[in-house]
Short mmCIF file of C-alpha atoms in Angstrom, two decimals:
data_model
loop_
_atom_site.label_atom_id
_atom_site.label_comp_id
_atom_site.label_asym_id
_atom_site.label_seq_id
_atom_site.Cartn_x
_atom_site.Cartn_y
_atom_site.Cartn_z
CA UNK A 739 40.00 11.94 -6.96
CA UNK A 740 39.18 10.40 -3.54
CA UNK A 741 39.95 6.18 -3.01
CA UNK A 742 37.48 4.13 -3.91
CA UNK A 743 35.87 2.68 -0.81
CA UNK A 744 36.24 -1.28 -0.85
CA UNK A 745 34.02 -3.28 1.48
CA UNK A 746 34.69 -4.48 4.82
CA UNK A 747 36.80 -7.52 4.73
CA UNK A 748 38.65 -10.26 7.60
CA UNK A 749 40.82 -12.77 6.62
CA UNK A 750 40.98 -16.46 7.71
CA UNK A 751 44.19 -18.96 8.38
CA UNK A 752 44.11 -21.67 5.94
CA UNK A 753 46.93 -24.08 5.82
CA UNK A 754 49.42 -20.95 6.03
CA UNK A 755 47.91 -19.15 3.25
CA UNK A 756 45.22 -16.13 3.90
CA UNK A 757 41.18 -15.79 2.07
CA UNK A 758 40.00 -13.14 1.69
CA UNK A 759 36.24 -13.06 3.37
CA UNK A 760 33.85 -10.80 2.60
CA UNK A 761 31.19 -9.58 5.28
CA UNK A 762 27.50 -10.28 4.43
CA UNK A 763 24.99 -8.26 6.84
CA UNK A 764 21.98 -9.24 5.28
CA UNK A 765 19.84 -12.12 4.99
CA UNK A 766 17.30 -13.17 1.90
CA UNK A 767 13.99 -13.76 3.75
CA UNK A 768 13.12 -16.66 1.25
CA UNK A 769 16.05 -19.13 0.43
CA UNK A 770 18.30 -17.14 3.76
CA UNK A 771 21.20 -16.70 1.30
CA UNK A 772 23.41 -13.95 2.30
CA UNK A 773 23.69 -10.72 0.44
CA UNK A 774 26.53 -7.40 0.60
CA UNK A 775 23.71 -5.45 0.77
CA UNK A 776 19.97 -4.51 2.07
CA UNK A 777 18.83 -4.33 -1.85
CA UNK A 778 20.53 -7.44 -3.02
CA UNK A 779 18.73 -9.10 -0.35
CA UNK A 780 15.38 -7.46 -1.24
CA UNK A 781 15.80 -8.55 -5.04
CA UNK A 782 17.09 -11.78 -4.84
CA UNK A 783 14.12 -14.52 -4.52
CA UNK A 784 12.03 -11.64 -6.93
CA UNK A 785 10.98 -12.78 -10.26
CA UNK A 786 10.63 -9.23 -11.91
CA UNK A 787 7.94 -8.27 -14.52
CA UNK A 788 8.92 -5.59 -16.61
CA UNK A 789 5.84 -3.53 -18.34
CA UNK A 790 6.73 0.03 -20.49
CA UNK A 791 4.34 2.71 -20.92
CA UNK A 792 2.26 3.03 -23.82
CA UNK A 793 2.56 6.77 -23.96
CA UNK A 794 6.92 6.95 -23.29
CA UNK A 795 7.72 3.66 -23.49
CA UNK A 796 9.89 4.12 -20.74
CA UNK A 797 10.91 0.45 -18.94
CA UNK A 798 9.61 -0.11 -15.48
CA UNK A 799 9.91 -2.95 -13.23
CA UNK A 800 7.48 -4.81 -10.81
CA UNK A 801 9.75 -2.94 -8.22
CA UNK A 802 8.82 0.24 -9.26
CA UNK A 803 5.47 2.33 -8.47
CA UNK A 804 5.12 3.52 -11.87
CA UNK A 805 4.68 -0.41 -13.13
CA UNK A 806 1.26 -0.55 -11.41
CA UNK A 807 0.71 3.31 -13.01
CA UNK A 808 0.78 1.60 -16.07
CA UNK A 809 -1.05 -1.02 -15.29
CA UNK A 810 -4.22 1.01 -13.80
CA UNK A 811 -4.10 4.13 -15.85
CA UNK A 812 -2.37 3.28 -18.94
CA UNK A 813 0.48 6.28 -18.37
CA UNK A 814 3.26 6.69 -15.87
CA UNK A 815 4.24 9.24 -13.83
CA UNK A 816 6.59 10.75 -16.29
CA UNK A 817 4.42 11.08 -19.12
CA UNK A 818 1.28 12.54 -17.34
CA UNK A 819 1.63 12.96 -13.16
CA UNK A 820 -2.43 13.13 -12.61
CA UNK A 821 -3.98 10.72 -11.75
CA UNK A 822 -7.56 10.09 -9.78
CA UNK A 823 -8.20 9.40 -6.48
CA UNK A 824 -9.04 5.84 -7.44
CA UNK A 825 -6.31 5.11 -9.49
CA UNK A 826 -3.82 6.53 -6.63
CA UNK A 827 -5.63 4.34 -4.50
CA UNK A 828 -5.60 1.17 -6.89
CA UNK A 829 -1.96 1.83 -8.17
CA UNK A 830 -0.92 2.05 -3.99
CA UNK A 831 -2.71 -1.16 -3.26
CA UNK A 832 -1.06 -3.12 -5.77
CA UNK A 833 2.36 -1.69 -5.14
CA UNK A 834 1.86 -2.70 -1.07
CA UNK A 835 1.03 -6.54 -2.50
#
């Protein structure tokens, strides 16, 4: 079983004794906190919504394209794939929002 791999990591004098720092490369648009990764900083300022499908009742969250699916056509993409041209076009719409 390979290592697991452990994030990048410097270390910084302080009064003779060494901290551990971790390395943050990305930024949260909103409140500019820093986050270990590009997701983290995606999620962090965003309230989710959760909404499950009436057909599966499978979770989904306001993060997900198959949220607005349920929203629009009352299935997900799991359940039943089809969808109109409309609803493709109303479920894309709201997802882009």
């Amino acid at each position: 079983m390979p290592d697991q791999l452990q994030q990048p990591s410097f270390y910084l004098e302080s009064a003779a004794n060494y901290t551990a720092v971790t390395i943050y490369d990305y930024e949260c648009q909103s409140c500019s906190e820093l986050q270990a990764t590009h997701m983290q900083a995606q999620q962090c300022c965003i309230e989710l919504v959760k909404a499950s499908c009436p057909c599966c009742w499978r979770i989904f969250t306001s993060l997900e394209l198959d949220f607005y699916a349920v929203q629009v056509a009352a299935h997900c993409n799991f359940c039943n794939p089809h969808f109109t041209l409309d609803q493709l076009t109303q479920i894309h719409s709201l997802a882009a929002l």
